[in-house]
Coordinates of C-alpha atoms in Angstrom, one line a residue:
M1 CA -98.4 -74.0 46.1
T2 CA -100.6 -76.7 46.6
H3 CA -99.1 -77.6 45.5
S4 CA -101.8 -75.9 44.2
S5 CA -104.3 -78.2 43.3
I6 CA -106.2 -81.0 44.3
R7 CA -104.8 -83.2 41.8
L8 CA -105.8 -86.7 41.3
R9 CA -103.3 -87.5 38.7
R10 CA -100.6 -90.0 39.6
G11 CA -97.4 -88.5 40.6
A12 CA -97.7 -84.9 40.4
V13 CA -97.1 -82.6 43.0
T14 CA -99.6 -80.3 41.9
A15 CA -98.7 -77.0 42.0
V16 CA -95.9 -77.4 43.2
A17 CA -98.4 -79.0 42.2
V18 CA -99.3 -77.2 45.0
G19 CA -102.5 -76.5 44.0
A20 CA -103.5 -79.9 43.0
L21 CA -106.2 -81.7 44.7
F22 CA -105.9 -84.8 43.0
V23 CA -102.5 -86.4 42.5
P24 CA -103.3 -89.6 41.0
V25 CA -102.4 -92.3 42.6
A26 CA -99.0 -92.8 42.2
G27 CA -98.3 -89.6 44.1
G28 CA -99.7 -87.6 46.7
V29 CA -101.4 -84.4 46.1
A30 CA -98.6 -82.4 44.9
F31 CA -98.5 -78.7 44.4
A32 CA -100.9 -78.2 42.1
D33 CA -98.6 -76.7 39.6
R34 CA -96.4 -78.7 37.8
A35 CA -94.4 -76.0 36.0
G36 CA -92.2 -76.3 33.0
S37 CA -90.3 -73.9 30.8
V38 CA -92.6 -71.5 28.9
T39 CA -92.0 -72.0 25.1
G40 CA -91.5 -68.9 23.3
A41 CA -92.6 -66.5 26.1
A42 CA -89.7 -64.2 25.7
A43 CA -89.7 -61.2 28.1
A44 CA -89.2 -57.9 26.7
T45 CA -85.6 -56.7 27.1
E46 CA -86.2 -53.0 27.5
P47 CA -86.3 -51.2 29.8
P48 CA -84.8 -53.5 32.5
V49 CA -87.1 -54.2 35.3
A50 CA -85.9 -54.5 39.1
P51 CA -87.3 -57.1 41.4
G52 CA -90.4 -56.1 43.1
T53 CA -91.7 -54.1 40.3
V54 CA -94.0 -54.4 37.2
R55 CA -93.6 -52.9 33.8
Q56 CA -95.7 -50.2 32.6
L57 CA -98.7 -52.0 31.0
T58 CA -98.6 -50.1 27.8
P59 CA -100.4 -51.1 24.6
A60 CA -97.2 -52.5 23.3
V61 CA -96.7 -54.6 26.5
A62 CA -100.3 -55.7 26.2
R63 CA -99.7 -57.0 22.8
Q64 CA -96.7 -59.0 24.1
L65 CA -98.9 -60.4 26.7
D66 CA -101.6 -61.3 24.2
A67 CA -99.2 -63.1 22.1
A68 CA -97.6 -65.0 24.9
V69 CA -101.0 -66.1 26.5
Q70 CA -102.3 -67.1 23.1
R71 CA -99.2 -69.0 22.3
V72 CA -99.4 -70.9 25.6
M73 CA -103.0 -71.5 25.0
H74 CA -102.2 -73.1 21.5
E75 CA -99.5 -75.2 22.6
A76 CA -101.1 -76.5 25.8
N77 CA -104.4 -77.0 24.0
V78 CA -106.3 -74.9 26.6
P79 CA -110.0 -74.3 25.5
G80 CA -110.5 -70.9 27.3
V81 CA -108.5 -68.7 29.7
S82 CA -109.1 -65.2 31.4
V83 CA -106.2 -63.3 32.8
G84 CA -106.1 -60.2 34.8
L85 CA -103.0 -58.2 35.9
W86 CA -103.7 -55.1 38.0
T87 CA -101.3 -52.5 39.4
P88 CA -102.0 -49.2 41.3
D89 CA -99.7 -47.2 39.0
K90 CA -98.6 -49.2 36.1
G91 CA -102.0 -49.9 34.4
Q92 CA -103.9 -53.0 34.0
Y93 CA -104.2 -56.1 31.7
V94 CA -107.4 -57.9 31.5
R95 CA -108.2 -60.4 28.7
S96 CA -110.3 -63.5 27.9
F97 CA -109.5 -66.0 25.1
G98 CA -111.1 -69.1 23.8
V99 CA -114.2 -70.8 24.7
A100 CA -116.0 -71.7 27.8
D101 CA -117.8 -74.5 26.3
K102 CA -116.4 -76.6 23.4
A103 CA -119.8 -77.9 22.4
S104 CA -121.8 -74.5 22.1
G105 CA -118.8 -72.4 21.4
Q106 CA -119.7 -70.0 24.2
K107 CA -116.9 -67.6 24.5
M108 CA -114.6 -67.4 27.6
T109 CA -115.5 -64.1 29.4
Q110 CA -114.3 -62.5 32.7
D111 CA -117.6 -62.9 34.5
L112 CA -117.5 -66.6 34.4
H113 CA -117.7 -68.7 37.6
I114 CA -114.7 -71.2 38.0
R115 CA -113.9 -74.0 40.4
I116 CA -110.8 -72.9 42.1
G117 CA -109.5 -76.2 43.7
S118 CA -106.7 -75.7 46.2
E119 CA -107.2 -71.9 46.5
T120 CA -109.9 -73.1 49.0
K121 CA -107.1 -73.8 51.3
T122 CA -106.4 -70.2 51.8
F123 CA -110.0 -69.5 52.9
T124 CA -110.1 -72.6 55.2
V125 CA -106.8 -71.5 56.9
T126 CA -108.1 -68.0 57.2
A127 CA -111.1 -69.3 59.0
L128 CA -108.8 -71.2 61.4
L129 CA -106.6 -68.2 62.1
Q130 CA -109.6 -66.1 62.9
L131 CA -110.6 -68.6 65.6
V132 CA -107.1 -68.7 66.8
D133 CA -107.2 -64.8 67.2
Q134 CA -110.5 -65.3 69.1
G135 CA -108.5 -67.6 71.6
K136 CA -110.6 -70.6 70.7
A137 CA -107.5 -72.6 69.7
G138 CA -103.6 -72.3 69.5
L139 CA -101.5 -73.1 66.5
D140 CA -99.4 -75.3 68.5
D141 CA -102.2 -77.5 69.9
P142 CA -102.2 -81.0 68.9
I143 CA -105.0 -82.1 66.5
A144 CA -106.0 -84.9 68.9
K145 CA -107.2 -82.0 71.2
Y146 CA -110.2 -81.5 68.6
I147 CA -110.4 -84.6 66.4
S148 CA -109.8 -88.3 67.6
G149 CA -108.6 -91.1 65.7
V150 CA -105.7 -89.3 63.8
P151 CA -102.5 -91.2 63.4
N152 CA -99.8 -89.3 65.4
G153 CA -102.6 -87.0 66.5
D154 CA -101.1 -86.3 69.8
K155 CA -97.9 -85.0 68.0
I156 CA -99.3 -83.2 65.0
T157 CA -100.0 -79.6 65.6
L158 CA -102.6 -77.3 63.8
R159 CA -99.6 -75.4 62.5
Q160 CA -97.9 -78.4 61.0
L161 CA -101.3 -79.3 59.2
A162 CA -101.5 -75.8 57.8
E163 CA -97.9 -75.7 56.7
M164 CA -97.9 -79.3 55.1
R165 CA -95.7 -80.7 57.6
S166 CA -97.9 -83.3 59.2
G167 CA -96.5 -86.6 57.7
L168 CA -100.1 -87.7 57.0
F169 CA -100.9 -89.7 53.9
N170 CA -102.8 -87.7 51.2
Y171 CA -106.2 -89.3 50.8
S172 CA -106.3 -88.2 47.1
A173 CA -103.4 -90.4 46.3
D174 CA -105.2 -93.6 47.6
E175 CA -105.8 -96.0 44.8
G176 CA -109.2 -96.9 46.1
F177 CA -110.1 -93.1 46.3
Y178 CA -109.1 -92.5 42.7
K179 CA -111.2 -95.3 41.5
A180 CA -114.3 -94.3 43.6
L181 CA -114.2 -90.7 42.4
T182 CA -113.6 -91.5 38.6
T183 CA -116.0 -94.2 38.6
N184 CA -118.8 -92.1 40.0
P185 CA -117.9 -88.4 40.0
D186 CA -121.2 -87.4 41.1
K187 CA -121.0 -89.3 44.5
P188 CA -120.9 -87.1 47.6
F189 CA -118.0 -87.8 49.9
T190 CA -118.2 -86.9 53.7
P191 CA -115.0 -85.6 55.5
Q192 CA -114.9 -88.8 57.6
E193 CA -114.8 -90.9 54.3
L194 CA -111.8 -89.0 53.0
L195 CA -109.9 -89.2 56.2
A196 CA -110.4 -93.0 56.1
Y197 CA -108.7 -93.2 52.8
S198 CA -105.8 -91.5 54.5
F199 CA -105.7 -93.1 57.8
K200 CA -105.5 -96.6 56.3
H201 CA -102.0 -95.7 55.2
P202 CA -99.1 -95.6 57.7
V203 CA -97.7 -92.1 58.5
L204 CA -94.9 -91.1 56.1
F205 CA -92.6 -89.1 58.4
A206 CA -92.6 -87.6 62.0
P207 CA -94.4 -84.4 62.3
G208 CA -92.5 -81.3 61.2
A209 CA -89.7 -83.4 59.7
K210 CA -90.3 -82.4 56.2
F211 CA -92.7 -80.6 53.8
L212 CA -95.1 -82.6 51.9
Y213 CA -98.2 -81.1 50.3
C214 CA -101.3 -83.0 51.5
N215 CA -105.1 -82.5 51.3
T216 CA -105.7 -84.6 54.3
N217 CA -104.4 -81.9 56.3
L218 CA -107.1 -79.3 55.3
I219 CA -109.8 -81.8 55.8
L220 CA -108.9 -81.9 59.4
L221 CA -108.5 -78.2 59.6
G222 CA -112.0 -77.8 58.2
L223 CA -113.4 -80.1 60.9
V224 CA -111.6 -78.1 63.6
V225 CA -113.2 -74.8 62.2
E226 CA -116.6 -76.4 62.5
K227 CA -115.9 -77.6 66.1
L228 CA -114.7 -74.5 67.3
S229 CA -117.2 -72.1 65.6
G230 CA -120.5 -74.3 65.7
D231 CA -121.0 -73.5 62.1
T232 CA -120.7 -75.6 59.0
L233 CA -117.3 -74.7 57.2
A234 CA -119.3 -73.4 54.2
D235 CA -121.3 -71.1 56.5
Y236 CA -118.5 -69.9 58.4
I237 CA -116.3 -69.1 55.4
Q238 CA -119.3 -67.3 53.8
E239 CA -120.1 -65.2 56.8
Y240 CA -116.8 -64.3 58.2
V241 CA -114.4 -64.5 55.2
V242 CA -116.1 -64.1 51.9
T243 CA -118.7 -61.6 52.7
P244 CA -116.5 -59.2 54.6
A245 CA -114.1 -59.3 51.7
G246 CA -116.9 -58.2 49.3
M247 CA -116.6 -61.3 47.2
H248 CA -120.2 -61.6 46.1
Q249 CA -119.7 -64.2 43.4
T250 CA -117.6 -66.6 45.6
L251 CA -119.0 -69.5 47.4
F252 CA -118.4 -72.7 49.2
P253 CA -120.9 -75.1 47.5
K254 CA -122.9 -77.6 49.9
G255 CA -123.4 -79.9 46.9
A256 CA -122.7 -80.1 43.1
E257 CA -124.4 -76.5 42.5
F258 CA -122.4 -74.4 40.1
P259 CA -123.8 -70.8 39.5
E260 CA -124.4 -69.5 36.1
P261 CA -122.8 -68.3 34.2
H262 CA -119.8 -70.7 34.4
A263 CA -117.3 -72.4 32.2
Q264 CA -117.3 -76.0 31.4
G265 CA -114.4 -77.9 32.5
Y266 CA -112.3 -80.4 30.8
T267 CA -110.2 -83.3 32.2
D268 CA -108.5 -86.4 31.4
Q269 CA -108.6 -87.5 35.1
T270 CA -111.3 -89.9 34.2
A271 CA -112.0 -93.6 34.5
S272 CA -111.7 -94.2 30.8
G273 CA -108.7 -91.8 30.3
K274 CA -110.5 -89.9 27.8
V275 CA -111.3 -86.2 28.0
E276 CA -114.6 -85.4 29.6
D277 CA -116.5 -82.4 30.9
S278 CA -116.3 -82.2 34.7
A279 CA -118.5 -79.1 35.4
D280 CA -121.1 -81.1 37.1
W281 CA -118.8 -83.3 39.2
N282 CA -119.6 -83.1 42.9
P283 CA -116.5 -81.3 44.5
S284 CA -117.3 -82.6 48.0
W285 CA -114.2 -84.7 47.7
G286 CA -112.1 -81.7 47.7
W287 CA -114.2 -80.0 50.6
A288 CA -111.9 -77.8 52.9
A289 CA -109.0 -78.5 50.5
G290 CA -110.5 -77.6 47.3
A291 CA -114.4 -77.4 46.8
M292 CA -114.9 -73.5 46.3
I293 CA -116.1 -71.4 43.3
S294 CA -115.2 -67.9 42.5
T295 CA -114.6 -65.4 39.5
L296 CA -111.8 -63.5 38.1
D297 CA -112.8 -60.3 39.7
D298 CA -113.4 -61.8 43.2
L299 CA -110.1 -63.4 43.1
R300 CA -108.7 -60.0 42.1
T301 CA -110.1 -59.0 45.6
W302 CA -108.8 -62.0 47.3
A303 CA -105.2 -61.8 46.3
P304 CA -104.3 -58.7 48.3
T305 CA -106.7 -59.6 51.0
V306 CA -105.0 -62.9 51.8
A307 CA -101.6 -61.7 51.3
T308 CA -101.8 -58.7 53.6
G309 CA -104.3 -59.8 56.1
V310 CA -106.3 -56.7 55.4
L311 CA -109.8 -56.4 54.1
P312 CA -110.6 -53.9 51.1
D313 CA -112.1 -51.6 53.8
G314 CA -109.0 -51.4 55.6
K315 CA -110.3 -53.6 58.6
P316 CA -108.1 -56.6 59.5
L317 CA -109.1 -59.9 58.1
I318 CA -106.8 -61.5 60.9
S319 CA -104.5 -59.8 63.3
A320 CA -101.2 -58.6 62.1
A321 CA -99.4 -60.8 64.5
T322 CA -101.1 -63.8 63.2
Q323 CA -100.6 -62.6 59.5
K324 CA -96.9 -62.5 60.3
E325 CA -97.0 -66.1 61.3
R326 CA -99.0 -67.0 58.2
L327 CA -96.4 -65.5 56.1
D328 CA -93.5 -67.2 57.9
T329 CA -92.8 -69.5 54.9
I330 CA -91.0 -72.7 55.3
K331 CA -88.4 -73.5 52.6
T332 CA -89.7 -76.4 50.4
T333 CA -88.1 -78.7 48.0
I334 CA -89.2 -76.4 45.2
P335 CA -86.5 -73.8 44.2
G336 CA -87.4 -70.2 45.2
A337 CA -90.7 -71.4 46.9
G338 CA -91.8 -71.4 50.4
Y339 CA -95.0 -72.4 52.1
G340 CA -96.5 -70.7 55.0
L341 CA -99.9 -71.3 56.8
G342 CA -101.9 -72.2 53.7
I343 CA -100.1 -69.9 51.5
F344 CA -97.0 -69.9 49.4
R345 CA -94.3 -67.4 48.3
V346 CA -92.7 -68.0 44.9
Q347 CA -90.1 -65.7 43.5
G348 CA -91.5 -62.8 45.4
W349 CA -95.2 -63.5 44.7
T350 CA -97.5 -64.5 47.6
G351 CA -100.6 -66.4 47.1
H352 CA -101.9 -69.9 45.9
N353 CA -102.9 -71.9 43.0
G354 CA -105.7 -74.4 42.4
S355 CA -106.4 -77.4 40.2
L356 CA -109.0 -80.0 40.2
P357 CA -110.5 -82.1 37.3
G358 CA -111.3 -79.6 34.6
Y359 CA -110.3 -76.2 36.1
E360 CA -107.1 -74.3 37.2
T361 CA -106.6 -71.0 38.8
L362 CA -103.7 -69.0 40.0
T363 CA -104.1 -66.1 42.3
I364 CA -100.9 -64.2 43.5
Y365 CA -99.8 -60.8 44.7
L366 CA -96.5 -59.0 44.5
P367 CA -96.3 -56.9 47.7
E368 CA -93.6 -54.3 46.6
A369 CA -95.5 -53.3 43.5
K370 CA -99.0 -54.1 45.1
A371 CA -99.6 -56.0 41.8
T372 CA -102.2 -58.7 41.5
L373 CA -102.2 -61.5 38.9
V374 CA -105.2 -63.8 38.5
V375 CA -105.3 -66.6 35.8
V376 CA -108.4 -68.9 35.4
L377 CA -108.9 -71.7 32.9
N378 CA -111.0 -74.6 32.1
T379 CA -108.8 -77.4 31.8
D380 CA -106.3 -79.3 34.1
I381 CA -104.7 -81.3 31.4
N382 CA -100.8 -81.1 31.8
Y383 CA -98.6 -79.6 29.2
K384 CA -95.1 -81.2 28.9
G385 CA -95.5 -82.3 32.4
A386 CA -96.4 -78.8 33.7
E387 CA -99.7 -77.5 35.0
P388 CA -101.0 -75.0 32.5
S389 CA -101.8 -72.4 35.2
T390 CA -98.2 -72.4 35.9
V391 CA -97.1 -72.2 32.3
F392 CA -99.4 -69.1 31.9
G393 CA -98.1 -67.4 35.1
E394 CA -94.5 -68.0 33.8
A395 CA -95.2 -66.5 30.4
I396 CA -96.9 -63.5 31.9
T397 CA -94.5 -62.7 34.5
K398 CA -91.5 -63.1 32.2
I399 CA -92.9 -60.1 30.4
A400 CA -94.5 -58.1 33.2
S401 CA -92.3 -58.6 36.0
P402 CA -88.9 -60.2 34.8
G403 CA -87.5 -59.6 38.1
N404 CA -90.0 -62.0 39.7
V405 CA -90.7 -64.8 37.2
F406 CA -93.5 -67.1 38.8
N407 CA -92.5 -70.8 38.3
L408 CA -93.4 -74.0 40.3
P409 CA -91.3 -76.7 39.0
S410 CA -92.9 -80.3 39.0
Q411 CA -91.8 -82.4 41.9
P412 CA -91.5 -86.2 42.7
A413 CA -94.8 -88.0 43.5
A414 CA -95.8 -87.2 47.0
R415 CA -96.3 -90.8 48.0

C-alpha cells in the first residue's frame, strides 16, 4: 500500500497509491495504487467461493483470466504484463502478454527483470526488524537516537516511520525535487539530498496522529539499518534478506544498473509530459523506499516469505513475535485496507505494491488459501485515475477469489 509506489505524479496516493514513489507534486506519495473499478472484469458466478479461498484454476477459469487481463491491458494501454497466481491445491495461472519493448517488439516474458518501486519498502523494513530482533534497536526508539536533524525527531519513533504515521513531509511531493528528477533522470541522489527536500517543509501532523504514506520515512529507516549494521543498505539486504530467501534474480542496485533481460518502462512522469522510456533512469532517488529490481518468479518467493516471516527452508526471516507486530495493521483512510510495518492488508490479501516511473508491481498473499498473486508491468500511466497494477489485481481477484477482491481506491493528495 504504498501506497504502493514511489509515485511522482501530483496528487495520487499511490497505491493506495501505496506503492507509489512519486507523487507529483500536488500530493505526497500516495499509496502507489490508485485503484478504480475494473471495467468488464466480471467474476464467474459459479460455484460460489467463500472468503479466504481461491477457485480451482481450471482451463475454463484460465480463459476467463486471460480475457480479463487482456481487456484491462487494452483499455489501460499497457504495453506488457506478466501475471502469476499460485496455490498449493487449486493449480496455478502464469501468463505474459504484450511487449517488453515497444521499439523492437520484444515479447513480455516471465523471466524479465522489473523495477519494483515501493515493494522495496518491505525489504528495508525487514532489515530493520532483523536488527530489532538482535537487540540493536527498539521499535519505539526515537529516530533522533540514530539520525540527527529530523523535524520532531525526538518524538517520531522507528515504529511510526515504518507504519507511515510520522507526520513528515514526503520528499517526492516537493516541487523542486520533481523538477530536478524529471529534468535530469540520470542524476544520482544521496539519501541526505532526499531528506533535505522533505525537511524544508513543516511537519504535517503530530507523530502517530494519523496515517499518511510517505517515502521520507523509509529513507530514514534505510539510514538506521546502515548505522546499526555497519553495512550499506544494499549489501545488508542482499546478504541477510534476499540471499536467504533464495531470490537469485533480485538486487538493490548501487547505480542505474539494470540486469538483462529486462523490460523497458514507459512513463508520462516526464519534464515534457510526453511518454518516455525510463528503463535507464537512475533509481537512487527511491533508494530505501523504491530502488530494487526483481522478477516475477522471485516475487512469487517473496510474497509468502514477507507475509509469514518464514523463509522457504522453514527458518525464520524474523522472529514470530516481531512478525506479529509487523502484521498489526493500523486502519487507514482506505476502505478495507490496513497498513502495518512496511506491509499492507487489503481485503484479506497481505503484501505490497510498487510503482515508479515506467513500472508497476503487485505482490500479495492470501494466508488462508496460501495463494500468491504477482503482477508486473512496464508502465505506470494511470487508467481512469487508477494505477494499472491495482486494476489488474482487481480484475484477477474478482474471478479467482471473489470473496477477497483486491482494490485500493485512489486517495486525496498526500500534501
